Amino acid sequence: GSLSRRICSHISLFRFDNQRLGPPIVPCTMSNLNDVRANCRIFASTLGIKNLMDGSPYRFLVVENEYLIALDASGQLTELFGCDIQIGKLADVPKLAEDGPWHVALVDTEDTDADAWRASLLVAHGAAIVFLSAYSHLQNGVPGCPDWPVVMKPFSAEALSLAVAAALQRSAKA
C-alpha cells in the first residue's frame, strides 16, 4: 500500500504520522546484504519484538502452493532475518495458524475472498501479513486487507525486506 511506496521512495521508515520510527532501510544489493540484514534486525527490535532481544529467532510462515517459490522466499528471509521458517500450502492455513504464534506470514494470493479469510486466521495467531502475488491488479492491496503489503512475483530480497518491515510496523500499531 501507500506505506510500502513511502518506504521505497524515502528509503527510511516512518510511522503513518511521519515520525521517524527506526533506522533507514537500505536498498539491498549483494555488496550490502549484511547492512540490510542488520537494519532489519534493528528495526524489529525497535518495534519491541522480544525474540530478537533475547537472541531467539523470528518465526516466519511461508504459505505458497509452489514449493520452489516458497523455498526461494524462505532462503531470502533466512539470510535477511536469521529466522525459523515453516513452509505450507494454502489449504493448510487453518492448521498452520494454530501452530503459531507467528511474527510474519507470507501468503500467496489466489485473487479470491479466501485471501482475506486466510490473513484473518493468521493475524489472530499473531502474524503480520505480507502477500505474495502474480496478479498485477493486486499490487496496491488485497481486497479485505488493503493495509497489508503485497510483494509482486518474482520478488527480490529488497522487496521482501521492505514488505516485512512495513508489515511489522502495521502489526505494531494494531
PDB file of C-alpha atoms in Angstrom:
ATOM      1  CA  GLY A   1       0.000   0.000   0.000  1.00  0.00           C
ATOM      2  CA  SER A   2       0.982   3.594   0.496  1.00  0.00           C
ATOM      3  CA  LEU A   3       3.330   2.770   3.386  1.00  0.00           C
ATOM      4  CA  SER A   4       5.361   0.446   1.167  1.00  0.00           C
ATOM      5  CA  ARG A   5       5.568   3.125  -1.513  1.00  0.00           C
ATOM      6  CA  ARG A   6       6.624   5.666   1.108  1.00  0.00           C
ATOM      7  CA  ILE A   7       9.366   3.338   2.345  1.00  0.00           C
ATOM      8  CA  CYS A   8      10.592   2.759  -1.193  1.00  0.00           C
ATOM      9  CA  SER A   9      10.549   6.422  -2.137  1.00  0.00           C
ATOM     10  CA  HIS A  10      12.165   7.810   1.024  1.00  0.00           C
ATOM     11  CA  ILE A  11      14.386   4.808   1.840  1.00  0.00           C
ATOM     12  CA  SER A  12      13.678   5.303   5.512  1.00  0.00           C
ATOM     13  CA  LEU A  13      10.988   4.078   7.798  1.00  0.00           C
ATOM     14  CA  PHE A  14       8.273   6.320   9.204  1.00  0.00           C
ATOM     15  CA  ARG A  15       5.096   5.878  11.148  1.00  0.00           C
ATOM     16  CA  PHE A  16       1.870   6.863   9.464  1.00  0.00           C
ATOM     17  CA  ASP A  17       2.169  10.236  11.211  1.00  0.00           C
ATOM     18  CA  ASN A  18       5.618  10.693   9.593  1.00  0.00           C
ATOM     19  CA  GLN A  19       7.543  10.473  12.864  1.00  0.00           C
ATOM     20  CA  ARG A  20      10.781   8.615  12.432  1.00  0.00           C
ATOM     21  CA  LEU A  21      10.419   5.086  13.832  1.00  0.00           C
ATOM     22  CA  GLY A  22      13.617   3.243  13.065  1.00  0.00           C
ATOM     23  CA  PRO A  23      16.887   3.214  11.192  1.00  0.00           C
ATOM     24  CA  PRO A  24      16.940   3.893   7.471  1.00  0.00           C
ATOM     25  CA  ILE A  25      16.060   0.921   5.326  1.00  0.00           C
ATOM     26  CA  VAL A  26      18.942   0.402   2.932  1.00  0.00           C
ATOM     27  CA  PRO A  27      18.224  -0.878  -0.583  1.00  0.00           C
ATOM     28  CA  CYS A  28      19.531  -4.423  -0.798  1.00  0.00           C
ATOM     29  CA  THR A  29      22.389  -5.318  -3.111  1.00  0.00           C
ATOM     30  CA  MET A  30      24.787  -8.229  -2.889  1.00  0.00           C
ATOM     31  CA  SER A  31      27.508  -5.874  -1.617  1.00  0.00           C
ATOM     32  CA  ASN A  32      25.471  -4.600   1.337  1.00  0.00           C
ATOM     33  CA  LEU A  33      23.388  -7.635   2.298  1.00  0.00           C
ATOM     34  CA  ASN A  34      24.855  -7.642   5.815  1.00  0.00           C
ATOM     35  CA  ASP A  35      23.861  -3.976   6.289  1.00  0.00           C
ATOM     36  CA  VAL A  36      20.311  -4.725   5.145  1.00  0.00           C
ATOM     37  CA  ARG A  37      20.124  -7.727   7.475  1.00  0.00           C
ATOM     38  CA  ALA A  38      21.389  -5.625  10.398  1.00  0.00           C
ATOM     39  CA  ASN A  39      18.882  -2.850   9.633  1.00  0.00           C
ATOM     40  CA  CYS A  40      16.016  -5.354   9.525  1.00  0.00           C
ATOM     41  CA  ARG A  41      17.002  -6.736  12.928  1.00  0.00           C
ATOM     42  CA  ILE A  42      17.488  -3.271  14.433  1.00  0.00           C
ATOM     43  CA  PHE A  43      14.105  -2.178  13.084  1.00  0.00           C
ATOM     44  CA  ALA A  44      12.383  -5.219  14.552  1.00  0.00           C
ATOM     45  CA  SER A  45      13.947  -4.683  17.961  1.00  0.00           C
ATOM     46  CA  THR A  46      12.816  -1.028  17.756  1.00  0.00           C
ATOM     47  CA  LEU A  47       9.277  -2.392  17.496  1.00  0.00           C
ATOM     48  CA  GLY A  48       9.848  -4.393  20.689  1.00  0.00           C
ATOM     49  CA  ILE A  49       9.969  -7.887  19.211  1.00  0.00           C
ATOM     50  CA  LYS A  50      11.441  -9.700  22.202  1.00  0.00           C
ATOM     51  CA  ASN A  51      12.758 -12.639  20.220  1.00  0.00           C
ATOM     52  CA  LEU A  52      15.481 -10.533  18.683  1.00  0.00           C
ATOM     53  CA  MET A  53      16.491  -9.103  22.021  1.00  0.00           C
ATOM     54  CA  ASP A  54      16.890 -12.490  23.699  1.00  0.00           C
ATOM     55  CA  GLY A  55      18.656 -13.979  20.692  1.00  0.00           C
ATOM     56  CA  SER A  56      15.982 -16.425  19.634  1.00  0.00           C
ATOM     57  CA  PRO A  57      14.867 -16.148  16.007  1.00  0.00           C
ATOM     58  CA  TYR A  58      11.725 -14.795  14.432  1.00  0.00           C
ATOM     59  CA  ARG A  59       9.070 -17.297  13.411  1.00  0.00           C
ATOM     60  CA  PHE A  60       8.064 -16.844   9.790  1.00  0.00           C
ATOM     61  CA  LEU A  61       5.463 -18.791   7.865  1.00  0.00           C
ATOM     62  CA  VAL A  62       5.543 -19.003   4.078  1.00  0.00           C
ATOM     63  CA  VAL A  63       2.213 -20.155   2.640  1.00  0.00           C
ATOM     64  CA  GLU A  64       2.673 -20.880  -1.035  1.00  0.00           C
ATOM     65  CA  ASN A  65       1.471 -23.787  -3.187  1.00  0.00           C
ATOM     66  CA  GLU A  66       4.506 -23.568  -5.488  1.00  0.00           C
ATOM     67  CA  TYR A  67       7.281 -25.189  -3.483  1.00  0.00           C
ATOM     68  CA  LEU A  68      10.142 -23.570  -5.428  1.00  0.00           C
ATOM     69  CA  ILE A  69       8.715 -20.106  -4.784  1.00  0.00           C
ATOM     70  CA  ALA A  70       8.312 -20.925  -1.079  1.00  0.00           C
ATOM     71  CA  LEU A  71      11.876 -22.234  -0.977  1.00  0.00           C
ATOM     72  CA  ASP A  72      13.199 -19.054  -2.630  1.00  0.00           C
ATOM     73  CA  ALA A  73      11.320 -16.839  -0.158  1.00  0.00           C
ATOM     74  CA  SER A  74      12.469 -18.887   2.829  1.00  0.00           C
ATOM     75  CA  GLY A  75      16.102 -18.704   1.729  1.00  0.00           C
ATOM     76  CA  GLN A  76      15.974 -14.937   1.310  1.00  0.00           C
ATOM     77  CA  LEU A  77      14.173 -14.449   4.633  1.00  0.00           C
ATOM     78  CA  THR A  78      16.681 -16.639   6.462  1.00  0.00           C
ATOM     79  CA  GLU A  79      19.528 -14.552   5.047  1.00  0.00           C
ATOM     80  CA  LEU A  80      17.853 -11.267   5.960  1.00  0.00           C
ATOM     81  CA  PHE A  81      16.363 -12.088   9.352  1.00  0.00           C
ATOM     82  CA  GLY A  82      18.006 -15.269  10.638  1.00  0.00           C
ATOM     83  CA  CYS A  83      14.510 -16.616  11.252  1.00  0.00           C
ATOM     84  CA  ASP A  84      12.883 -20.003  11.753  1.00  0.00           C
ATOM     85  CA  ILE A  85      10.677 -20.715   8.764  1.00  0.00           C
ATOM     86  CA  GLN A  86       7.869 -23.135   8.163  1.00  0.00           C
ATOM     87  CA  ILE A  87       6.516 -23.679   4.657  1.00  0.00           C
ATOM     88  CA  GLY A  88       2.952 -24.748   3.986  1.00  0.00           C
ATOM     89  CA  LYS A  89       0.218 -24.863   1.371  1.00  0.00           C
ATOM     90  CA  LEU A  90      -2.783 -22.554   1.159  1.00  0.00           C
ATOM     91  CA  ALA A  91      -5.211 -25.346   2.029  1.00  0.00           C
ATOM     92  CA  ASP A  92      -3.344 -25.943   5.302  1.00  0.00           C
ATOM     93  CA  VAL A  93      -3.682 -22.396   6.696  1.00  0.00           C
ATOM     94  CA  PRO A  94      -6.165 -23.320   9.488  1.00  0.00           C
ATOM     95  CA  LYS A  95      -3.745 -25.909  10.878  1.00  0.00           C
ATOM     96  CA  LEU A  96      -0.684 -23.732  10.244  1.00  0.00           C
ATOM     97  CA  ALA A  97      -2.296 -20.786  12.053  1.00  0.00           C
ATOM     98  CA  GLU A  98      -2.728 -22.934  15.155  1.00  0.00           C
ATOM     99  CA  ASP A  99       0.991 -23.769  15.049  1.00  0.00           C
ATOM    100  CA  GLY A 100       1.656 -20.072  15.797  1.00  0.00           C
ATOM    101  CA  PRO A 101       2.276 -17.595  17.129  1.00  0.00           C
ATOM    102  CA  TRP A 102       3.991 -16.237  14.040  1.00  0.00           C
ATOM    103  CA  HIS A 103       5.836 -12.957  13.696  1.00  0.00           C
ATOM    104  CA  VAL A 104       5.290 -12.763   9.932  1.00  0.00           C
ATOM    105  CA  ALA A 105       3.326 -14.842   7.427  1.00  0.00           C
ATOM    106  CA  LEU A 106       3.972 -14.528   3.707  1.00  0.00           C
ATOM    107  CA  VAL A 107       0.808 -15.663   1.969  1.00  0.00           C
ATOM    108  CA  ASP A 108       0.265 -16.329  -1.728  1.00  0.00           C
ATOM    109  CA  THR A 109      -2.849 -14.778  -3.241  1.00  0.00           C
ATOM    110  CA  GLU A 110      -5.471 -16.617  -5.257  1.00  0.00           C
ATOM    111  CA  ASP A 111      -7.475 -13.479  -6.025  1.00  0.00           C
ATOM    112  CA  THR A 112     -10.497 -14.802  -4.127  1.00  0.00           C
ATOM    113  CA  ASP A 113     -12.281 -13.977  -0.873  1.00  0.00           C
ATOM    114  CA  ALA A 114     -10.190 -16.722   0.700  1.00  0.00           C
ATOM    115  CA  ASP A 115      -7.164 -14.384   0.681  1.00  0.00           C
ATOM    116  CA  ALA A 116      -8.712 -12.165   3.376  1.00  0.00           C
ATOM    117  CA  TRP A 117     -10.019 -15.185   5.302  1.00  0.00           C
ATOM    118  CA  ARG A 118      -6.547 -16.769   5.433  1.00  0.00           C
ATOM    119  CA  ALA A 119      -4.983 -13.486   6.509  1.00  0.00           C
ATOM    120  CA  SER A 120      -7.528 -13.062   9.324  1.00  0.00           C
ATOM    121  CA  LEU A 121      -6.756 -16.545  10.665  1.00  0.00           C
ATOM    122  CA  LEU A 122      -3.034 -15.830  10.702  1.00  0.00           C
ATOM    123  CA  VAL A 123      -3.424 -12.358  12.213  1.00  0.00           C
ATOM    124  CA  ALA A 124      -5.476 -13.925  15.015  1.00  0.00           C
ATOM    125  CA  HIS A 125      -2.387 -16.026  15.788  1.00  0.00           C
ATOM    126  CA  GLY A 126      -0.038 -13.040  15.924  1.00  0.00           C
ATOM    127  CA  ALA A 127       1.210 -12.800  12.351  1.00  0.00           C
ATOM    128  CA  ALA A 128       1.958  -9.665  10.413  1.00  0.00           C
ATOM    129  CA  ILE A 129       0.932 -10.411   6.811  1.00  0.00           C
ATOM    130  CA  VAL A 130       2.873  -9.992   3.581  1.00  0.00           C
ATOM    131  CA  PHE A 131       1.012 -11.094   0.477  1.00  0.00           C
ATOM    132  CA  LEU A 132       2.872 -12.642  -2.457  1.00  0.00           C
ATOM    133  CA  SER A 133       1.122 -12.181  -5.775  1.00  0.00           C
ATOM    134  CA  ALA A 134       1.467 -12.633  -9.509  1.00  0.00           C
ATOM    135  CA  TYR A 135      -1.788 -10.691 -10.061  1.00  0.00           C
ATOM    136  CA  SER A 136      -0.817  -7.179 -11.150  1.00  0.00           C
ATOM    137  CA  HIS A 137      -4.203  -5.735 -10.146  1.00  0.00           C
ATOM    138  CA  LEU A 138      -3.442  -6.693  -6.509  1.00  0.00           C
ATOM    139  CA  GLN A 139      -0.165  -4.780  -6.312  1.00  0.00           C
ATOM    140  CA  ASN A 140      -1.816  -1.940  -4.382  1.00  0.00           C
ATOM    141  CA  GLY A 141      -3.595  -4.199  -1.917  1.00  0.00           C
ATOM    142  CA  VAL A 142      -5.662  -7.325  -1.466  1.00  0.00           C
ATOM    143  CA  PRO A 143      -9.448  -6.829  -1.111  1.00  0.00           C
ATOM    144  CA  GLY A 144     -10.403  -7.046   2.546  1.00  0.00           C
ATOM    145  CA  CYS A 145      -6.767  -6.476   3.595  1.00  0.00           C
ATOM    146  CA  PRO A 146      -5.739  -3.190   1.982  1.00  0.00           C
ATOM    147  CA  ASP A 147      -3.204  -2.248   4.655  1.00  0.00           C
ATOM    148  CA  TRP A 148      -1.005  -5.342   4.396  1.00  0.00           C
ATOM    149  CA  PRO A 149       1.865  -5.072   1.896  1.00  0.00           C
ATOM    150  CA  VAL A 150       1.906  -7.005  -1.375  1.00  0.00           C
ATOM    151  CA  VAL A 151       5.128  -8.233  -2.967  1.00  0.00           C
ATOM    152  CA  MET A 152       4.897  -8.983  -6.647  1.00  0.00           C
ATOM    153  CA  LYS A 153       6.404 -12.189  -8.016  1.00  0.00           C
ATOM    154  CA  PRO A 154       9.174 -12.639  -8.896  1.00  0.00           C
ATOM    155  CA  PHE A 155      10.488 -10.853  -5.807  1.00  0.00           C
ATOM    156  CA  SER A 156      13.863  -9.625  -4.625  1.00  0.00           C
ATOM    157  CA  ALA A 157      15.456  -9.587  -1.180  1.00  0.00           C
ATOM    158  CA  GLU A 158      14.932  -5.814  -1.136  1.00  0.00           C
ATOM    159  CA  ALA A 159      11.209  -6.140  -1.865  1.00  0.00           C
ATOM    160  CA  LEU A 160      10.802  -8.790   0.838  1.00  0.00           C
ATOM    161  CA  SER A 161      12.733  -6.793   3.446  1.00  0.00           C
ATOM    162  CA  LEU A 162      10.719  -3.631   2.787  1.00  0.00           C
ATOM    163  CA  ALA A 163       7.420  -5.518   2.887  1.00  0.00           C
ATOM    164  CA  VAL A 164       8.326  -7.336   6.108  1.00  0.00           C
ATOM    165  CA  ALA A 165       9.332  -4.035   7.729  1.00  0.00           C
ATOM    166  CA  ALA A 166       6.031  -2.440   6.630  1.00  0.00           C
ATOM    167  CA  ALA A 167       4.019  -5.441   7.889  1.00  0.00           C
ATOM    168  CA  LEU A 168       5.791  -5.413  11.261  1.00  0.00           C
ATOM    169  CA  GLN A 169       5.151  -1.702  11.583  1.00  0.00           C
ATOM    170  CA  ARG A 170       1.469  -2.123  10.771  1.00  0.00           C
ATOM    171  CA  SER A 171       1.206  -5.013  13.223  1.00  0.00           C
ATOM    172  CA  ALA A 172       2.850  -2.955  15.978  1.00  0.00           C
ATOM    173  CA  LYS A 173       0.307  -0.169  15.505  1.00  0.00           C
ATOM    174  CA  ALA A 174      -2.678  -2.542  15.701  1.00  0.00           C
TER     175      ALA A 174
END
